[in-house]
Short mmCIF file of C-alpha atoms and ligand atoms in Angstrom, two decimals:
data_model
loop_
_atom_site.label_atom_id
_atom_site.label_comp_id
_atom_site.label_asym_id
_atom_site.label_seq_id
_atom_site.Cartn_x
_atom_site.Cartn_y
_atom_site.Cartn_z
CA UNK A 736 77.69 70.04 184.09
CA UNK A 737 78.45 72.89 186.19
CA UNK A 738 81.50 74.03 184.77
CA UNK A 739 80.80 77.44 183.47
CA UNK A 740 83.44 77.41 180.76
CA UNK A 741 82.30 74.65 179.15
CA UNK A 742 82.07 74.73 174.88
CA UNK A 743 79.29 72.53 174.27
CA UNK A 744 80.57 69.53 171.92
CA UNK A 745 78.83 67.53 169.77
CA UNK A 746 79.60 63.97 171.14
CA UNK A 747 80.24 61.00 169.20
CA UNK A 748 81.53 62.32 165.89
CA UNK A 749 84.22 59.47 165.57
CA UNK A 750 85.05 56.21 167.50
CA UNK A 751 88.13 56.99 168.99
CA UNK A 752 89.26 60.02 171.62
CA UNK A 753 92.77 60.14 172.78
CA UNK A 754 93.09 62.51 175.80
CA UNK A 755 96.66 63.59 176.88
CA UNK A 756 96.90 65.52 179.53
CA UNK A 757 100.23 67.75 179.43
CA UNK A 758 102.52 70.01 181.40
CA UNK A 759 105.92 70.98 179.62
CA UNK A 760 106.45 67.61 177.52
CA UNK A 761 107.93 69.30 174.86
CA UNK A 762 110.71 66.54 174.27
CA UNK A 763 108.08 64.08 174.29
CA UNK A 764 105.24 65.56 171.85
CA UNK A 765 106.49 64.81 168.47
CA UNK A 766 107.56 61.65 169.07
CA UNK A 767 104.33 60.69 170.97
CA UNK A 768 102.05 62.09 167.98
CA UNK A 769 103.95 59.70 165.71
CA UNK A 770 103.54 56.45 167.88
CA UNK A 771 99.69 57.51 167.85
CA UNK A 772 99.29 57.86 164.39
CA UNK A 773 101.17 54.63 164.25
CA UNK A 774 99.38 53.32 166.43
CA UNK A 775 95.60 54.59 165.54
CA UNK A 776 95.75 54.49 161.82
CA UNK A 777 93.94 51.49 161.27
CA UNK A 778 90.50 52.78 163.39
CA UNK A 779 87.94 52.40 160.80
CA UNK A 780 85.10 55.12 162.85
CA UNK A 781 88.01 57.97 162.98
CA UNK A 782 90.31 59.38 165.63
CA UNK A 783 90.24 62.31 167.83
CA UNK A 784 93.37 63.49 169.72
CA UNK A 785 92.69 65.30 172.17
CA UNK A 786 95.40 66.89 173.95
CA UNK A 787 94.88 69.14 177.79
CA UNK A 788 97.66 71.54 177.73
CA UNK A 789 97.92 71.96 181.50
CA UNK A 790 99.29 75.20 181.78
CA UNK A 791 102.48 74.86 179.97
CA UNK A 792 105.27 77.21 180.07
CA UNK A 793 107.72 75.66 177.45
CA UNK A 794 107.54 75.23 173.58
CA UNK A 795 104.34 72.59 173.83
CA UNK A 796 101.83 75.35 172.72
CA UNK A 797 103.79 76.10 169.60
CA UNK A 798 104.51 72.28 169.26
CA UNK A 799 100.75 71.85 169.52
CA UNK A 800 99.75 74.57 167.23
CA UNK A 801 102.00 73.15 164.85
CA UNK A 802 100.83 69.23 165.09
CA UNK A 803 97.06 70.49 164.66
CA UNK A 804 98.68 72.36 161.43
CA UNK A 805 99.25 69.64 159.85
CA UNK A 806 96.45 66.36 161.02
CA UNK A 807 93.10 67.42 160.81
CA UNK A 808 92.41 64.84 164.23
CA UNK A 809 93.91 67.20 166.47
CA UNK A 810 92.09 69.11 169.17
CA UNK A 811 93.82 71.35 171.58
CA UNK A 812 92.64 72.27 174.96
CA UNK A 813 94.48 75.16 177.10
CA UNK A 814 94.15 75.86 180.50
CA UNK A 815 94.51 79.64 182.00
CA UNK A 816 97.11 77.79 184.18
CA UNK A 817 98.51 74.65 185.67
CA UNK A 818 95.21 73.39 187.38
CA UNK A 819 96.95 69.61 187.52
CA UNK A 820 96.51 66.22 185.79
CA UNK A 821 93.64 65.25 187.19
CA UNK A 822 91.48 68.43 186.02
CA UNK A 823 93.45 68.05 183.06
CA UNK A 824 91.60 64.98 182.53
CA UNK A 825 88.38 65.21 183.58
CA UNK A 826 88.34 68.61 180.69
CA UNK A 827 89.46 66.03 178.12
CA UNK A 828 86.54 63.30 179.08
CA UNK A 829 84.14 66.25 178.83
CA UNK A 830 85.29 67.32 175.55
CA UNK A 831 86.05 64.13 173.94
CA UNK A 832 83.86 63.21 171.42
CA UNK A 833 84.13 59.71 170.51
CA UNK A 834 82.54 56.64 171.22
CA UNK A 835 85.65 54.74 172.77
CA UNK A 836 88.20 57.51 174.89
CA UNK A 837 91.57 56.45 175.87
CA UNK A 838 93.11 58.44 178.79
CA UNK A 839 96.96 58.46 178.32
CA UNK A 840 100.39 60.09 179.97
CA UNK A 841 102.36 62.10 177.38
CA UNK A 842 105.93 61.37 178.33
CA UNK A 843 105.62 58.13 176.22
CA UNK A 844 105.64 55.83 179.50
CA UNK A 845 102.06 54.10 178.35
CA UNK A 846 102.92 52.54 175.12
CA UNK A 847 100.13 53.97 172.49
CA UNK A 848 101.07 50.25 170.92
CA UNK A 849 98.64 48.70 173.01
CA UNK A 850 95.52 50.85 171.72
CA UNK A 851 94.77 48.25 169.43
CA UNK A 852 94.45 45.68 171.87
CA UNK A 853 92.41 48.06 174.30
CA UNK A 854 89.96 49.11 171.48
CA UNK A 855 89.31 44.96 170.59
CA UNK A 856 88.52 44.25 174.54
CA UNK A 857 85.99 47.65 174.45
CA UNK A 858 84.75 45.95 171.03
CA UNK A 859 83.71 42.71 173.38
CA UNK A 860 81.47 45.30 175.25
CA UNK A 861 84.09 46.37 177.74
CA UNK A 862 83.35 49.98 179.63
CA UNK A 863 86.79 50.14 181.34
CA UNK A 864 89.46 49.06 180.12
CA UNK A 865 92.75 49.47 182.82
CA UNK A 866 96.06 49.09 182.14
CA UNK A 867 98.48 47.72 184.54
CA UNK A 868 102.00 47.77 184.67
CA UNK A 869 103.71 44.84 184.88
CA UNK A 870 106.94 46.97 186.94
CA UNK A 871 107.62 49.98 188.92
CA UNK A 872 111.37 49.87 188.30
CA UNK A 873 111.98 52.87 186.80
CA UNK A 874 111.00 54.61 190.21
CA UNK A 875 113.16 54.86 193.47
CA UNK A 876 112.86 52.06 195.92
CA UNK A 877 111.53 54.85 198.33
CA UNK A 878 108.37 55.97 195.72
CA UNK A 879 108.26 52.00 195.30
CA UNK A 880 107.50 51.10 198.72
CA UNK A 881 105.45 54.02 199.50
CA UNK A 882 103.08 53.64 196.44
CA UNK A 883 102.38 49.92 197.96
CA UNK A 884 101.95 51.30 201.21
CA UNK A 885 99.36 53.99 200.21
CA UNK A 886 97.41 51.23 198.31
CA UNK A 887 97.22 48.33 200.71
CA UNK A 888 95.75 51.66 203.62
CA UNK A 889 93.36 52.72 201.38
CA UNK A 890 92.31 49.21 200.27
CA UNK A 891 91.82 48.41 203.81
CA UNK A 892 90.11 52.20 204.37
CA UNK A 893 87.83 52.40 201.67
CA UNK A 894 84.52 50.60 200.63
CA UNK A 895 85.39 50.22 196.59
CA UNK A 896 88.84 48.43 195.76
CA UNK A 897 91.04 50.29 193.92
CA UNK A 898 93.89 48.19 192.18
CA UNK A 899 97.66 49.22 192.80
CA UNK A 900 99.82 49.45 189.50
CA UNK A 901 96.74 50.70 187.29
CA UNK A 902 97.71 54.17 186.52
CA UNK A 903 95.63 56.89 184.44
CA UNK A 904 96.04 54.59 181.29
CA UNK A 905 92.28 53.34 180.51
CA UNK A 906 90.10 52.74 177.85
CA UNK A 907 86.66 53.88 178.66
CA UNK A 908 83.19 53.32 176.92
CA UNK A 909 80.94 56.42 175.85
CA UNK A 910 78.37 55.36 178.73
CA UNK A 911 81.41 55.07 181.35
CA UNK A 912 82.86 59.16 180.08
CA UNK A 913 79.03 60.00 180.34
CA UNK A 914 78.72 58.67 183.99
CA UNK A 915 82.23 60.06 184.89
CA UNK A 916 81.48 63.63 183.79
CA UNK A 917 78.10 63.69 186.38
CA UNK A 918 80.38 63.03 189.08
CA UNK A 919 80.22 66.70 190.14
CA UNK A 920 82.61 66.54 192.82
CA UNK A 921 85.87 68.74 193.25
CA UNK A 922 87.83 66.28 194.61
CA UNK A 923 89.34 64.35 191.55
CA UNK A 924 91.10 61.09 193.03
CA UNK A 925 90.34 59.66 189.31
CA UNK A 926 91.42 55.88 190.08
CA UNK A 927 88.90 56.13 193.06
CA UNK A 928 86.45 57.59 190.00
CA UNK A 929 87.20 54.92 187.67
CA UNK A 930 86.55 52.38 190.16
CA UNK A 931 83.71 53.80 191.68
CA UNK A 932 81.34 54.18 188.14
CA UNK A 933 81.21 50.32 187.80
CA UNK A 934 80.21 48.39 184.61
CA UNK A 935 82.11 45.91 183.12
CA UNK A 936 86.12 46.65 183.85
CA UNK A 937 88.76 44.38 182.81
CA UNK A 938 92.39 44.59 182.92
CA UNK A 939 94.96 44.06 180.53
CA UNK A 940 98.45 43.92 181.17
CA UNK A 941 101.42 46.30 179.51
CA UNK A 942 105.19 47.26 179.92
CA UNK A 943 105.47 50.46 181.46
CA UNK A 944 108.44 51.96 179.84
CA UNK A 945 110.95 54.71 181.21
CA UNK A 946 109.51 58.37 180.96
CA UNK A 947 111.43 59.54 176.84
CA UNK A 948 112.31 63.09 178.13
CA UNK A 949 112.03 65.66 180.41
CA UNK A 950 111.13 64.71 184.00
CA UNK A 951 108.20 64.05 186.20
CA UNK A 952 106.34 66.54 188.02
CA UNK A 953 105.49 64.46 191.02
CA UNK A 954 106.75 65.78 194.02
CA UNK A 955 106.61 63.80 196.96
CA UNK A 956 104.43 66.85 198.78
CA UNK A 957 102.34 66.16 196.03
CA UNK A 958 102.05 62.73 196.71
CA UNK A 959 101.26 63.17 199.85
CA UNK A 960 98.49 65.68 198.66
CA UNK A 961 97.15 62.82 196.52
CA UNK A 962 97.06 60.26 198.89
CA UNK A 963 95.21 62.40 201.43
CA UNK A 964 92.64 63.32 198.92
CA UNK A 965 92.16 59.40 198.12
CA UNK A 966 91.74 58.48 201.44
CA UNK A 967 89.27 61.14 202.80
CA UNK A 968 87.34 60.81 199.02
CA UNK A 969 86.63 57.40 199.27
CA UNK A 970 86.63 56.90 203.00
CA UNK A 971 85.44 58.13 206.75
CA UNK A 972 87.54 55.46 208.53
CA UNK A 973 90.04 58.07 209.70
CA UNK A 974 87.11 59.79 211.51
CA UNK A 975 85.77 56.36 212.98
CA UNK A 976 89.39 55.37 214.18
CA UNK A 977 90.04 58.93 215.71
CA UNK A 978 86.58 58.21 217.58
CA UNK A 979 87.62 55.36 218.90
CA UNK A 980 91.17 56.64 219.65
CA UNK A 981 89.51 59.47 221.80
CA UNK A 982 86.79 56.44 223.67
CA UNK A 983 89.92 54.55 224.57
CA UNK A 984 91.56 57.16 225.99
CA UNK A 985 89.28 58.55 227.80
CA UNK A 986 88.58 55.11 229.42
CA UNK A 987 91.87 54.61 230.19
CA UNK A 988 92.37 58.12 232.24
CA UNK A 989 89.19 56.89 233.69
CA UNK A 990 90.61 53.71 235.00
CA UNK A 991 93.86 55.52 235.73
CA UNK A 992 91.72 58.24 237.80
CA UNK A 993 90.16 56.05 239.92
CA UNK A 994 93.47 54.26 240.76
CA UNK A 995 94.99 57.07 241.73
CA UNK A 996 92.09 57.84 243.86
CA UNK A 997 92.00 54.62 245.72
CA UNK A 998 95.59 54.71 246.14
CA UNK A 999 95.41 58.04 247.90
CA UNK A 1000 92.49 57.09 250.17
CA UNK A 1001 94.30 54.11 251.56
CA UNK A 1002 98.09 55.08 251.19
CA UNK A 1003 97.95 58.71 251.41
CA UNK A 1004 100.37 61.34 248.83
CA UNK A 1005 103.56 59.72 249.77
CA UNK A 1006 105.36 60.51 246.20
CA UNK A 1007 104.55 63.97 244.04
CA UNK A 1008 103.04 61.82 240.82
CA UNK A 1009 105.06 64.52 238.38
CA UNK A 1010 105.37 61.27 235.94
CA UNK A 1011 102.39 60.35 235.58
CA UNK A 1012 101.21 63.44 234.98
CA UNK A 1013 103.52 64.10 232.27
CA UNK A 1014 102.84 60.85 230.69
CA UNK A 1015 98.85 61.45 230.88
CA UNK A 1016 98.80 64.95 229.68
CA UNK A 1017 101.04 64.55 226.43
CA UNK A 1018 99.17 61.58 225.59
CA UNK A 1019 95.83 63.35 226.02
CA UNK A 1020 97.20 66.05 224.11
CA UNK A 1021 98.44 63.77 221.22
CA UNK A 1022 95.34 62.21 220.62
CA UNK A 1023 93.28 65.62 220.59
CA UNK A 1024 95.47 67.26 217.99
CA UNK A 1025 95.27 64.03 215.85
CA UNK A 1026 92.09 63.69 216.15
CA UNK A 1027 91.63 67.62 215.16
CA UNK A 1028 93.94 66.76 212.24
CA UNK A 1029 91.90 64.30 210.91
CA UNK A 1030 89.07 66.22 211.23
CA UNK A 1031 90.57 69.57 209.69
CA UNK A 1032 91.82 67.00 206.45
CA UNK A 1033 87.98 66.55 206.01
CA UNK A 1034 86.50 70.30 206.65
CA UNK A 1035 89.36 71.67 204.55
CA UNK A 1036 87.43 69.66 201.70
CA UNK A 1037 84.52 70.44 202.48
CA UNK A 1038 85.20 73.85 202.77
CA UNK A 1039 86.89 73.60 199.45
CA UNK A 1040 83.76 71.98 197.76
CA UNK A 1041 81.40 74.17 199.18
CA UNK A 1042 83.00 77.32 197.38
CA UNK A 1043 82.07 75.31 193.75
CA UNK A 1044 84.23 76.80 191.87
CA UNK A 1045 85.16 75.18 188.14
CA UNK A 1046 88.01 72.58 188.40
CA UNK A 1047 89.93 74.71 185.28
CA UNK A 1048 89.45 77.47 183.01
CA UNK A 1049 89.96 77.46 179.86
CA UNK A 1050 92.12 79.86 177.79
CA UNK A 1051 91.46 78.05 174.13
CA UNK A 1052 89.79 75.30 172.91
CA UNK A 1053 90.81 74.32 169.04
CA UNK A 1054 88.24 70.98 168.07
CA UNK A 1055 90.06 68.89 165.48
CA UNK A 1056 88.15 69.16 161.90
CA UNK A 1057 87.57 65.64 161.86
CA UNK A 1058 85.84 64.79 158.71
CA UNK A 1059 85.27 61.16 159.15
CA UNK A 1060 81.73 60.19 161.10
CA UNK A 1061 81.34 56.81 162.73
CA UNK A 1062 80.09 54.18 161.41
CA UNK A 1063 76.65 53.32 163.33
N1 LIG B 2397 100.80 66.42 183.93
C1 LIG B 2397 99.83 67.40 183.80
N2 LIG B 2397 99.71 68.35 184.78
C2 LIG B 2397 100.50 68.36 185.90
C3 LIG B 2397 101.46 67.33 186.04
C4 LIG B 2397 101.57 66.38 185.05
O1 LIG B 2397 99.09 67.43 182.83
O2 LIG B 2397 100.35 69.24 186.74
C5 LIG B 2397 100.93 65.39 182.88
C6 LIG B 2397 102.34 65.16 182.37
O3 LIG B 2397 102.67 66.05 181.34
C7 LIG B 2397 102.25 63.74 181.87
C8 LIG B 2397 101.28 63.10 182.84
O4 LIG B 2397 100.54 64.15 183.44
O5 LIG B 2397 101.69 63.66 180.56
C9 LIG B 2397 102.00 62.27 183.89
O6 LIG B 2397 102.92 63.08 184.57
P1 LIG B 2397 104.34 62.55 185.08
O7 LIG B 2397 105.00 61.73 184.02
O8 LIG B 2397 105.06 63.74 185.58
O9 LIG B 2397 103.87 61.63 186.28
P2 LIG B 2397 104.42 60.16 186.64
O10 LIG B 2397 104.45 59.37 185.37
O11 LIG B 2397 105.76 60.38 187.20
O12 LIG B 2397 103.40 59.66 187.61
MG1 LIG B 2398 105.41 59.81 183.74
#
């Protein structure tokens, strides 16, 4: 990888990985280590827990320090600063070192109750294992409708399909983390990522339950963010349609010029076409500074990827003791 602040770690030292990405979830933490000791006690190859600490500026650190304290299966990650969930998980596929690594939200909304189930489908030979949620109504009916929207235009944009109501909540195989952490680029649209790798995916089905405390940190700027990096990552159609926006035009004013031209030849400049004009000009301008949009969405990236800087730093990394080794 070419992340310079990478700790080399020794892979596969237990079956399980549980990577949490976190940003202030304070409320949430001790509750949520509980549920996955519950929830992980009965994994025979040992369990890692492997939580991202994204830069947060509450009590989690201390909360953190003092979970790892007492269980020897928590590791702690800490970013320099808020770098984002995404980055926050692609540090915690690098650094997870099991066999099997779950990828889960920390505000209790993806039920660590259903690792059991997720661990016997990866058992069958499954690589990815997504979770969907069987219903959005926790959320307005505003984030509803424009989560469905964003899906069915990137569906229709991009070449790989990439299923609406499967969230960050996966199960993935040691040979799926390995192919996710060459994907080198900047870029993280992870669901575009998950879908992209391949293998053997299946989907199981869970309740999605209200977020326990605090509050989420989407903002809808930031969802428009995310929705503009998963349609440029995964697609060039914008490009193509502004291409053929610009073609038609320009046919058009074509047509429209040599109208104008006959009509003058035969009938003269009776009327002052100040309408027509108008109507021409702003369109021609609209188009152009769409099209330039659509183009600057794309160089912006580039731009962005060119640079190749790391996707986080890291400020601490605490591996968990783990004393149990898997079994084969
Ligand atoms: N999160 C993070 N970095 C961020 C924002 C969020 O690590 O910059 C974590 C957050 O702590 C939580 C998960 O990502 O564990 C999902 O965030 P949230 O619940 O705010 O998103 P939502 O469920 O509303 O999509
Ligand atoms: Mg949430």
């Amino acid at each position: 990888m070419n992340t310079p602040n990478r700790v080399p770690a020794p892979v596969q030292v237990c079956e399980l990985s549980v990577v949490i990405p976190l940003l202030n979830e304070e409320p949430n933490l001790p509750l949520l280590h509980r549920r996955l000791l519950g929830a992980t006690a009965g994994v025979p190859g040992g369990v890692e827990i492997l939580y991202v600490d994204d830069g947060s500026t509450d009590g989690s650190p201390a909360l953190l320090k003092q979970l790892q304290a007492t269980s020897h299966q928590v590791t702690v990650i800490r970013f320099s600063r808020n770098f984002g969930k995404e980055q926050a998980i692609t540090a915690g596929l690098q650094f997870a070192r099991g066999q099997a690594v779950i990828v889960m939200d920390a505000d209790l909304q993806h039920p660590p109750e259903m690792i059991p189930a997720m661990l016997a489908a990866w058992r069958e030979g499954t690589d990815v294992v997504s979770m969907r949620r069987r219903d959005r109504y926790d959320e307005t009916w505003l984030r509803r409708n424009a989560a469905h929207q964003f899906y069915r235009a990137i569906n229709r944009l991009s070449d790989i399909p990439i299923p609406e109501n499967v969230g960050d909540f996966r199960l993935f195989s040691r040979r799926a983390v390995d192919a996710l952490n060459q994907l080198p680029e900047r870029n993280r649209f992870m669901k575009g990522l998950f879908a992209w790798i391949g293998y053997r995916q299946c989907t199981l089905d869970y309740d999605h339950s209200e977020r326990a405390g605090g509050c989420s940190k989407w903002r809808f700027r930031q969802l428009w963010r995310f929705a503009m990096e998963g349609i440029t990552a995964f697609s060039i159609a914008p490009l193509k349609i502004a291409t053929k926006l610009g073609l038609l035009s320009a046919m058009l004013s074509f047509g429209l010029g040599i109208y104008f031209i006959v009509q003058t030849l035969i009938y003269g400049d009776p009327v002052p076409g100040f309408p027509t004009l108008i109507v021409v000009m702003l369109m021609l301008g609209g188009l152009q500074l769409l099209a330039i949009g659509v183009l600057g969405e794309y160089i912006g990236r580039l731009s962005l990827e060119s640079k190749r800087r790391p996707l986080f730093l890291i400020e601490s990394y605490e591996p968990a003791s783990l004393t149990v080794t898997a079994p084969h």
